[in-house]
PDB file of C-alpha atoms and ligand atoms in Angstrom:
ATOM      1  CA  MET A 268     -64.653  -2.971 176.725  1.00  0.00           C
ATOM      2  CA  THR A 269     -63.772  -4.747 179.979  1.00  0.00           C
ATOM      3  CA  ILE A 270     -60.115  -4.579 181.353  1.00  0.00           C
ATOM      4  CA  PRO A 271     -58.778  -7.903 182.051  1.00  0.00           C
ATOM      5  CA  VAL A 272     -57.926  -8.974 185.736  1.00  0.00           C
ATOM      6  CA  LEU A 273     -56.060 -11.629 187.131  1.00  0.00           C
ATOM      7  CA  THR A 274     -56.687 -12.269 190.958  1.00  0.00           C
ATOM      8  CA  ILE A 275     -54.508 -13.990 193.213  1.00  0.00           C
ATOM      9  CA  ASP A 276     -55.805 -14.652 196.664  1.00  0.00           C
ATOM     10  CA  GLY A 277     -54.688 -16.705 199.609  1.00  0.00           C
ATOM     11  CA  PRO A 278     -53.497 -17.003 202.975  1.00  0.00           C
ATOM     12  CA  SER A 279     -50.330 -14.903 204.400  1.00  0.00           C
ATOM     13  CA  GLY A 280     -46.864 -15.988 203.103  1.00  0.00           C
ATOM     14  CA  ALA A 281     -48.112 -18.065 200.156  1.00  0.00           C
ATOM     15  CA  GLY A 282     -45.972 -16.192 197.831  1.00  0.00           C
ATOM     16  CA  LYS A 283     -48.972 -13.855 196.339  1.00  0.00           C
ATOM     17  CA  GLY A 284     -46.570 -10.674 196.274  1.00  0.00           C
ATOM     18  CA  THR A 285     -43.818 -12.247 194.607  1.00  0.00           C
ATOM     19  CA  VAL A 286     -45.848 -14.179 192.163  1.00  0.00           C
ATOM     20  CA  SER A 287     -48.239 -11.161 191.539  1.00  0.00           C
ATOM     21  CA  ARG A 288     -45.414  -8.723 190.923  1.00  0.00           C
ATOM     22  CA  ALA A 289     -43.627 -11.107 188.538  1.00  0.00           C
ATOM     23  CA  VAL A 290     -46.726 -12.067 186.547  1.00  0.00           C
ATOM     24  CA  ALA A 291     -47.587  -8.255 186.257  1.00  0.00           C
ATOM     25  CA  LYS A 292     -44.130  -7.510 184.997  1.00  0.00           C
ATOM     26  CA  LYS A 293     -44.313 -10.346 182.540  1.00  0.00           C
ATOM     27  CA  LEU A 294     -47.719  -9.359 181.089  1.00  0.00           C
ATOM     28  CA  GLY A 295     -46.847  -5.691 181.327  1.00  0.00           C
ATOM     29  CA  TRP A 296     -50.156  -5.436 183.469  1.00  0.00           C
ATOM     30  CA  HIS A 297     -50.598  -2.983 186.504  1.00  0.00           C
ATOM     31  CA  TYR A 298     -50.447  -4.700 190.058  1.00  0.00           C
ATOM     32  CA  LEU A 299     -52.440  -3.945 193.313  1.00  0.00           C
ATOM     33  CA  ASP A 300     -51.033  -5.316 196.611  1.00  0.00           C
ATOM     34  CA  SER A 301     -54.674  -4.719 198.431  1.00  0.00           C
ATOM     35  CA  GLY A 302     -53.038  -6.043 201.709  1.00  0.00           C
ATOM     36  CA  SER A 303     -51.016  -2.795 201.619  1.00  0.00           C
ATOM     37  CA  ILE A 304     -53.786  -0.823 201.692  1.00  0.00           C
ATOM     38  CA  TYR A 305     -55.124  -2.454 204.916  1.00  0.00           C
ATOM     39  CA  ARG A 306     -51.482  -2.202 205.993  1.00  0.00           C
ATOM     40  CA  SER A 307     -51.723   1.466 205.402  1.00  0.00           C
ATOM     41  CA  LEU A 308     -54.894   1.800 207.245  1.00  0.00           C
ATOM     42  CA  ALA A 309     -53.268   0.123 210.304  1.00  0.00           C
ATOM     43  CA  ILE A 310     -50.380   2.486 210.513  1.00  0.00           C
ATOM     44  CA  SER A 311     -52.645   5.436 210.124  1.00  0.00           C
ATOM     45  CA  VAL A 312     -54.657   4.110 213.065  1.00  0.00           C
ATOM     46  CA  LEU A 313     -51.895   3.221 215.230  1.00  0.00           C
ATOM     47  CA  ASP A 314     -49.989   6.710 214.652  1.00  0.00           C
ATOM     48  CA  GLN A 315     -53.331   8.675 215.420  1.00  0.00           C
ATOM     49  CA  GLN A 316     -53.851   6.453 218.712  1.00  0.00           C
ATOM     50  CA  ILE A 317     -57.473   5.277 217.450  1.00  0.00           C
ATOM     51  CA  ASP A 318     -59.205   2.793 219.698  1.00  0.00           C
ATOM     52  CA  LEU A 319     -59.027  -0.417 217.411  1.00  0.00           C
ATOM     53  CA  MET A 320     -62.412  -1.374 218.690  1.00  0.00           C
ATOM     54  CA  ASP A 321     -64.192   1.845 217.672  1.00  0.00           C
ATOM     55  CA  GLU A 322     -65.443   0.935 214.215  1.00  0.00           C
ATOM     56  CA  SER A 323     -66.784   4.240 212.929  1.00  0.00           C
ATOM     57  CA  ALA A 324     -63.473   5.913 214.006  1.00  0.00           C
ATOM     58  CA  VAL A 325     -61.380   3.427 212.253  1.00  0.00           C
ATOM     59  CA  THR A 326     -63.634   3.898 209.228  1.00  0.00           C
ATOM     60  CA  GLN A 327     -63.269   7.631 209.359  1.00  0.00           C
ATOM     61  CA  VAL A 328     -59.363   7.078 209.173  1.00  0.00           C
ATOM     62  CA  ALA A 329     -60.059   4.989 206.282  1.00  0.00           C
ATOM     63  CA  LYS A 330     -62.012   7.749 204.450  1.00  0.00           C
ATOM     64  CA  ASN A 331     -59.480  10.476 205.022  1.00  0.00           C
ATOM     65  CA  MET A 332     -56.539   8.228 203.879  1.00  0.00           C
ATOM     66  CA  GLN A 333     -54.453   9.579 200.901  1.00  0.00           C
ATOM     67  CA  LEU A 334     -52.357   6.995 199.417  1.00  0.00           C
ATOM     68  CA  ALA A 335     -50.033   6.966 196.680  1.00  0.00           C
ATOM     69  CA  PHE A 336     -48.353   3.940 194.972  1.00  0.00           C
ATOM     70  CA  GLU A 337     -45.286   3.677 192.964  1.00  0.00           C
ATOM     71  CA  CYS A 338     -44.420  -0.043 191.824  1.00  0.00           C
ATOM     72  CA  ASN A 339     -41.133  -0.225 190.351  1.00  0.00           C
ATOM     73  CA  ASP A 340     -38.742  -3.200 191.643  1.00  0.00           C
ATOM     74  CA  GLU A 341     -40.026  -2.534 195.132  1.00  0.00           C
ATOM     75  CA  LEU A 342     -43.604  -1.415 196.144  1.00  0.00           C
ATOM     76  CA  VAL A 343     -43.340   2.355 197.522  1.00  0.00           C
ATOM     77  CA  VAL A 344     -46.309   3.630 199.584  1.00  0.00           C
ATOM     78  CA  LYS A 345     -47.015   7.080 200.487  1.00  0.00           C
ATOM     79  CA  LEU A 346     -49.625   7.837 203.331  1.00  0.00           C
ATOM     80  CA  GLN A 347     -50.407  11.670 203.331  1.00  0.00           C
ATOM     81  CA  GLY A 348     -47.350  12.059 201.469  1.00  0.00           C
ATOM     82  CA  VAL A 349     -44.960  10.215 203.571  1.00  0.00           C
ATOM     83  CA  ASP A 350     -43.158   7.309 202.623  1.00  0.00           C
ATOM     84  CA  ILE A 351     -44.203   4.180 204.967  1.00  0.00           C
ATOM     85  CA  SER A 352     -42.967   1.497 202.837  1.00  0.00           C
ATOM     86  CA  ALA A 353     -40.569   0.156 205.299  1.00  0.00           C
ATOM     87  CA  ARG A 354     -43.321   0.008 208.104  1.00  0.00           C
ATOM     88  CA  LEU A 355     -45.476  -1.891 205.898  1.00  0.00           C
ATOM     89  CA  PRO A 356     -44.339  -5.469 206.040  1.00  0.00           C
ATOM     90  CA  THR A 357     -43.767  -6.209 209.548  1.00  0.00           C
ATOM     91  CA  GLU A 358     -46.147  -8.701 211.430  1.00  0.00           C
ATOM     92  CA  GLU A 359     -47.152  -6.198 213.906  1.00  0.00           C
ATOM     93  CA  THR A 360     -48.716  -4.076 211.306  1.00  0.00           C
ATOM     94  CA  GLY A 361     -50.358  -7.324 209.341  1.00  0.00           C
ATOM     95  CA  ALA A 362     -51.977  -8.254 212.648  1.00  0.00           C
ATOM     96  CA  VAL A 363     -53.653  -4.851 213.119  1.00  0.00           C
ATOM     97  CA  ALA A 364     -54.387  -4.683 209.451  1.00  0.00           C
ATOM     98  CA  SER A 365     -56.344  -7.937 209.876  1.00  0.00           C
ATOM     99  CA  LYS A 366     -58.282  -6.488 212.839  1.00  0.00           C
ATOM    100  CA  VAL A 367     -59.304  -3.298 210.863  1.00  0.00           C
ATOM    101  CA  ALA A 368     -59.992  -5.146 207.697  1.00  0.00           C
ATOM    102  CA  ALA A 369     -62.778  -7.465 209.472  1.00  0.00           C
ATOM    103  CA  TYR A 370     -65.140  -4.131 209.703  1.00  0.00           C
ATOM    104  CA  PRO A 371     -67.761  -4.127 207.040  1.00  0.00           C
ATOM    105  CA  ALA A 372     -67.869  -0.387 206.927  1.00  0.00           C
ATOM    106  CA  VAL A 373     -63.952  -0.205 206.408  1.00  0.00           C
ATOM    107  CA  ARG A 374     -64.263  -2.731 203.480  1.00  0.00           C
ATOM    108  CA  LYS A 375     -66.979  -0.550 201.706  1.00  0.00           C
ATOM    109  CA  VAL A 376     -64.993   2.643 202.046  1.00  0.00           C
ATOM    110  CA  LEU A 377     -61.739   0.829 200.370  1.00  0.00           C
ATOM    111  CA  LEU A 378     -63.734  -0.902 197.792  1.00  0.00           C
ATOM    112  CA  GLN A 379     -63.599   1.690 195.299  1.00  0.00           C
ATOM    113  CA  LYS A 380     -60.005   2.783 195.927  1.00  0.00           C
ATOM    114  CA  GLN A 381     -59.263  -1.246 194.582  1.00  0.00           C
ATOM    115  CA  LYS A 382     -61.515  -0.984 191.873  1.00  0.00           C
ATOM    116  CA  ASP A 383     -59.818   2.229 190.636  1.00  0.00           C
ATOM    117  CA  PHE A 384     -56.612   0.059 189.973  1.00  0.00           C
ATOM    118  CA  ARG A 385     -58.294  -1.613 187.101  1.00  0.00           C
ATOM    119  CA  GLN A 386     -56.613   0.257 184.203  1.00  0.00           C
ATOM    120  CA  LEU A 387     -55.553  -0.776 180.706  1.00  0.00           C
ATOM    121  CA  PRO A 388     -53.678  -2.994 179.666  1.00  0.00           C
ATOM    122  CA  GLY A 389     -54.800  -5.227 182.693  1.00  0.00           C
ATOM    123  CA  LEU A 390     -54.295  -5.524 186.118  1.00  0.00           C
ATOM    124  CA  VAL A 391     -52.887  -8.233 188.551  1.00  0.00           C
ATOM    125  CA  ALA A 392     -54.554  -8.058 191.867  1.00  0.00           C
ATOM    126  CA  ASP A 393     -53.601 -10.013 195.269  1.00  0.00           C
ATOM    127  CA  GLY A 394     -55.261 -10.122 198.481  1.00  0.00           C
ATOM    128  CA  ARG A 395     -57.923 -12.097 200.435  1.00  0.00           C
ATOM    129  CA  ASP A 396     -61.299 -11.084 198.422  1.00  0.00           C
ATOM    130  CA  MET A 397     -60.182  -9.918 194.927  1.00  0.00           C
ATOM    131  CA  GLY A 398     -61.842 -13.138 193.056  1.00  0.00           C
ATOM    132  CA  THR A 399     -64.778 -13.278 195.440  1.00  0.00           C
ATOM    133  CA  VAL A 400     -65.810  -9.353 196.002  1.00  0.00           C
ATOM    134  CA  VAL A 401     -63.635  -6.810 194.571  1.00  0.00           C
ATOM    135  CA  PHE A 402     -63.240  -8.417 191.142  1.00  0.00           C
ATOM    136  CA  ALA A 403     -65.679 -11.059 191.099  1.00  0.00           C
ATOM    137  CA  ASP A 404     -65.872 -10.854 187.364  1.00  0.00           C
ATOM    138  CA  ALA A 405     -62.240 -11.369 186.876  1.00  0.00           C
ATOM    139  CA  ASP A 406     -61.211 -13.360 183.788  1.00  0.00           C
ATOM    140  CA  ILE A 407     -58.753 -15.758 185.729  1.00  0.00           C
ATOM    141  CA  LYS A 408     -58.768 -16.454 189.429  1.00  0.00           C
ATOM    142  CA  VAL A 409     -56.155 -18.085 191.373  1.00  0.00           C
ATOM    143  CA  PHE A 410     -56.085 -19.305 194.827  1.00  0.00           C
ATOM    144  CA  LEU A 411     -52.516 -19.664 195.926  1.00  0.00           C
ATOM    145  CA  THR A 412     -51.606 -21.665 199.192  1.00  0.00           C
ATOM    146  CA  ALA A 413     -49.081 -23.541 200.708  1.00  0.00           C
ATOM    147  CA  SER A 414     -48.707 -25.403 204.265  1.00  0.00           C
ATOM    148  CA  ALA A 415     -48.448 -23.304 207.464  1.00  0.00           C
ATOM    149  CA  GLN A 416     -44.949 -24.353 208.231  1.00  0.00           C
ATOM    150  CA  GLU A 417     -43.820 -23.355 204.804  1.00  0.00           C
ATOM    151  CA  ARG A 418     -45.645 -20.062 204.973  1.00  0.00           C
ATOM    152  CA  GLY A 419     -43.881 -19.369 208.204  1.00  0.00           C
ATOM    153  CA  GLU A 420     -40.535 -20.290 206.820  1.00  0.00           C
ATOM    154  CA  ARG A 421     -41.329 -17.778 203.627  1.00  0.00           C
ATOM    155  CA  ARG A 422     -42.345 -14.873 205.834  1.00  0.00           C
ATOM    156  CA  PHE A 423     -39.354 -15.393 208.145  1.00  0.00           C
ATOM    157  CA  LYS A 424     -36.922 -15.228 205.284  1.00  0.00           C
ATOM    158  CA  GLN A 425     -38.492 -12.300 203.645  1.00  0.00           C
ATOM    159  CA  LEU A 426     -38.446 -10.124 206.800  1.00  0.00           C
ATOM    160  CA  LYS A 427     -34.838 -11.217 207.670  1.00  0.00           C
ATOM    161  CA  GLU A 428     -33.943 -10.143 203.847  1.00  0.00           C
ATOM    162  CA  LYS A 429     -35.540  -6.825 204.735  1.00  0.00           C
ATOM    163  CA  GLY A 430     -33.411  -6.516 207.968  1.00  0.00           C
ATOM    164  CA  ILE A 431     -36.431  -6.946 210.139  1.00  0.00           C
ATOM    165  CA  ASP A 432     -35.961  -8.852 213.458  1.00  0.00           C
ATOM    166  CA  ALA A 433     -38.062 -12.147 213.266  1.00  0.00           C
ATOM    167  CA  ASN A 434     -38.431 -15.399 215.254  1.00  0.00           C
ATOM    168  CA  LEU A 435     -39.600 -18.293 213.126  1.00  0.00           C
ATOM    169  CA  GLY A 436     -41.843 -19.946 215.797  1.00  0.00           C
ATOM    170  CA  LYS A 437     -43.743 -16.619 216.443  1.00  0.00           C
ATOM    171  CA  ILE A 438     -44.043 -15.640 213.082  1.00  0.00           C
ATOM    172  CA  THR A 439     -45.823 -18.993 212.079  1.00  0.00           C
ATOM    173  CA  ALA A 440     -48.191 -18.716 215.246  1.00  0.00           C
ATOM    174  CA  GLU A 441     -48.884 -15.157 214.281  1.00  0.00           C
ATOM    175  CA  ILE A 442     -49.744 -15.795 210.439  1.00  0.00           C
ATOM    176  CA  GLU A 443     -51.888 -18.958 211.661  1.00  0.00           C
ATOM    177  CA  LEU A 444     -53.713 -16.474 213.842  1.00  0.00           C
ATOM    178  CA  ARG A 445     -54.170 -13.910 211.175  1.00  0.00           C
ATOM    179  CA  ASP A 446     -55.446 -16.237 208.781  1.00  0.00           C
ATOM    180  CA  ARG A 447     -57.898 -17.763 211.011  1.00  0.00           C
ATOM    181  CA  ARG A 448     -59.327 -13.995 211.497  1.00  0.00           C
ATOM    182  CA  ASP A 449     -59.297 -13.472 207.735  1.00  0.00           C
ATOM    183  CA  SER A 450     -60.981 -16.733 206.959  1.00  0.00           C
ATOM    184  CA  GLU A 451     -63.568 -16.693 210.052  1.00  0.00           C
ATOM    185  CA  ARG A 452     -64.712 -13.061 209.358  1.00  0.00           C
ATOM    186  CA  LYS A 453     -68.423 -12.487 208.391  1.00  0.00           C
ATOM    187  CA  THR A 454     -67.412  -9.880 205.520  1.00  0.00           C
ATOM    188  CA  ALA A 455     -65.260 -11.173 202.577  1.00  0.00           C
ATOM    189  CA  PRO A 456     -63.698 -13.995 204.284  1.00  0.00           C
ATOM    190  CA  LEU A 457     -60.591 -15.687 202.868  1.00  0.00           C
ATOM    191  CA  ILE A 458     -62.278 -18.404 200.860  1.00  0.00           C
ATOM    192  CA  PRO A 459     -61.386 -19.546 197.290  1.00  0.00           C
ATOM    193  CA  ALA A 460     -63.752 -18.261 194.488  1.00  0.00           C
ATOM    194  CA  GLU A 461     -65.774 -21.011 192.938  1.00  0.00           C
ATOM    195  CA  ASP A 462     -64.318 -20.569 189.936  1.00  0.00           C
ATOM    196  CA  ALA A 463     -60.580 -20.073 190.962  1.00  0.00           C
ATOM    197  CA  PHE A 464     -57.759 -22.266 189.936  1.00  0.00           C
ATOM    198  CA  TYR A 465     -56.385 -23.770 193.299  1.00  0.00           C
ATOM    199  CA  LEU A 466     -52.767 -23.836 193.426  1.00  0.00           C
ATOM    200  CA  ASP A 467     -50.615 -25.207 196.385  1.00  0.00           C
ATOM    201  CA  SER A 468     -47.050 -23.976 196.245  1.00  0.00           C
ATOM    202  CA  SER A 469     -45.603 -25.841 199.181  1.00  0.00           C
ATOM    203  CA  ASP A 470     -43.658 -27.791 197.081  1.00  0.00           C
ATOM    204  CA  LEU A 471     -42.888 -25.682 193.960  1.00  0.00           C
ATOM    205  CA  THR A 472     -40.485 -23.174 193.458  1.00  0.00           C
ATOM    206  CA  ILE A 473     -41.400 -19.537 192.854  1.00  0.00           C
ATOM    207  CA  ASP A 474     -40.522 -19.980 189.150  1.00  0.00           C
ATOM    208  CA  GLU A 475     -42.699 -22.837 188.915  1.00  0.00           C
ATOM    209  CA  VAL A 476     -45.801 -21.183 190.437  1.00  0.00           C
ATOM    210  CA  ILE A 477     -45.316 -17.767 187.979  1.00  0.00           C
ATOM    211  CA  ASN A 478     -44.881 -20.269 185.086  1.00  0.00           C
ATOM    212  CA  GLN A 479     -48.185 -22.033 186.063  1.00  0.00           C
ATOM    213  CA  VAL A 480     -49.949 -18.813 186.543  1.00  0.00           C
ATOM    214  CA  ILE A 481     -48.566 -17.367 183.367  1.00  0.00           C
ATOM    215  CA  THR A 482     -49.811 -20.672 181.496  1.00  0.00           C
ATOM    216  CA  LEU A 483     -53.390 -19.829 182.714  1.00  0.00           C
ATOM    217  CA  THR A 484     -53.399 -16.574 181.199  1.00  0.00           C
ATOM    218  CA  VAL A 485     -52.622 -18.064 177.765  1.00  0.00           C
ATOM    219  CA  MET A 486     -55.070 -20.508 178.222  1.00  0.00           C
TER     220      MET A 486
HETATM  221  O1  C5P B 300     -51.800  -9.571 202.032  1.00  0.00           O
HETATM  222  P1  C5P B 300     -51.130  -8.797 203.484  1.00  0.00           P
HETATM  223  O2  C5P B 300     -50.651  -9.748 204.455  1.00  0.00           O
HETATM  224  O3  C5P B 300     -50.393  -7.719 203.267  1.00  0.00           O
HETATM  225  O4  C5P B 300     -52.705  -8.489 204.090  1.00  0.00           O
HETATM  226  C1  C5P B 300     -52.706  -7.915 205.294  1.00  0.00           C
HETATM  227  C2  C5P B 300     -53.958  -7.894 206.156  1.00  0.00           C
HETATM  228  O5  C5P B 300     -54.831  -7.291 205.307  1.00  0.00           O
HETATM  229  C3  C5P B 300     -54.687  -9.486 205.969  1.00  0.00           C
HETATM  230  O6  C5P B 300     -54.212 -10.284 207.021  1.00  0.00           O
HETATM  231  C4  C5P B 300     -56.007  -9.130 206.034  1.00  0.00           C
HETATM  232  O7  C5P B 300     -56.636  -9.046 207.224  1.00  0.00           O
HETATM  233  C5  C5P B 300     -56.249  -7.911 205.199  1.00  0.00           C
HETATM  234  N1  C5P B 300     -56.424  -7.869 203.676  1.00  0.00           N
HETATM  235  C6  C5P B 300     -57.879  -8.154 203.589  1.00  0.00           C
HETATM  236  N2  C5P B 300     -58.315  -8.019 202.307  1.00  0.00           N
HETATM  237  C7  C5P B 300     -57.607  -7.991 201.232  1.00  0.00           C
HETATM  238  C8  C5P B 300     -56.067  -8.001 201.337  1.00  0.00           C
HETATM  239  C9  C5P B 300     -55.629  -7.835 202.773  1.00  0.00           C
HETATM  240  O8  C5P B 300     -58.757  -8.336 204.442  1.00  0.00           O
HETATM  241  N3  C5P B 300     -58.089  -8.141 199.918  1.00  0.00           N
END
């Protein structure tokens, strides 16, 4: 029996995390925030002062990472037993994550960690390559996007709510740069899967997006 998977891919700030968490809760399915795995690697690499340009050293850090996830209302991530959740959302962490995520060897090491989240009764997986690589056989695939301006504003609001200092212009520029890097890399670039449902959330409320995604699961 195959375990059902719903994938939600798309650029930064499109609302993937909020939508995926809400849909997973409604369906009673597990949730994978794959970006948090790359963000955890970024933190580990920074803490160990590893040269970001050294693919094999970064890959070794990925191999040694011991991650534990607890998903209640908020996602709690422990790296080698230490709660790093508060450090995950910053744009600095995201920028380093997108650099280490471009290494094919890193992606290979982290592939199984992500596949292991596929547990009954089902999984909602959010990221960049969920529908194209990690769960290419997923039952339902969504590519969720929004205009760069809208995504910048959403990310800015999110960071402010978490008490993280942010500047709107800088955040928008940083996510555009990160999206370019994610879309242009050779391995597992950010592109919609051929069979993905394309959803532009620029003019939709979060509840409207959640409802549209839920509708797909009952079709
Ligand atoms: O989704 P989030 O913004 O947390 O992801 C941080 C970075 O991790 C992305 O910019 C991307 O470079 C990388 N990532 C990835 N593949 C995924 C999820 C995230 O390359 N499936």
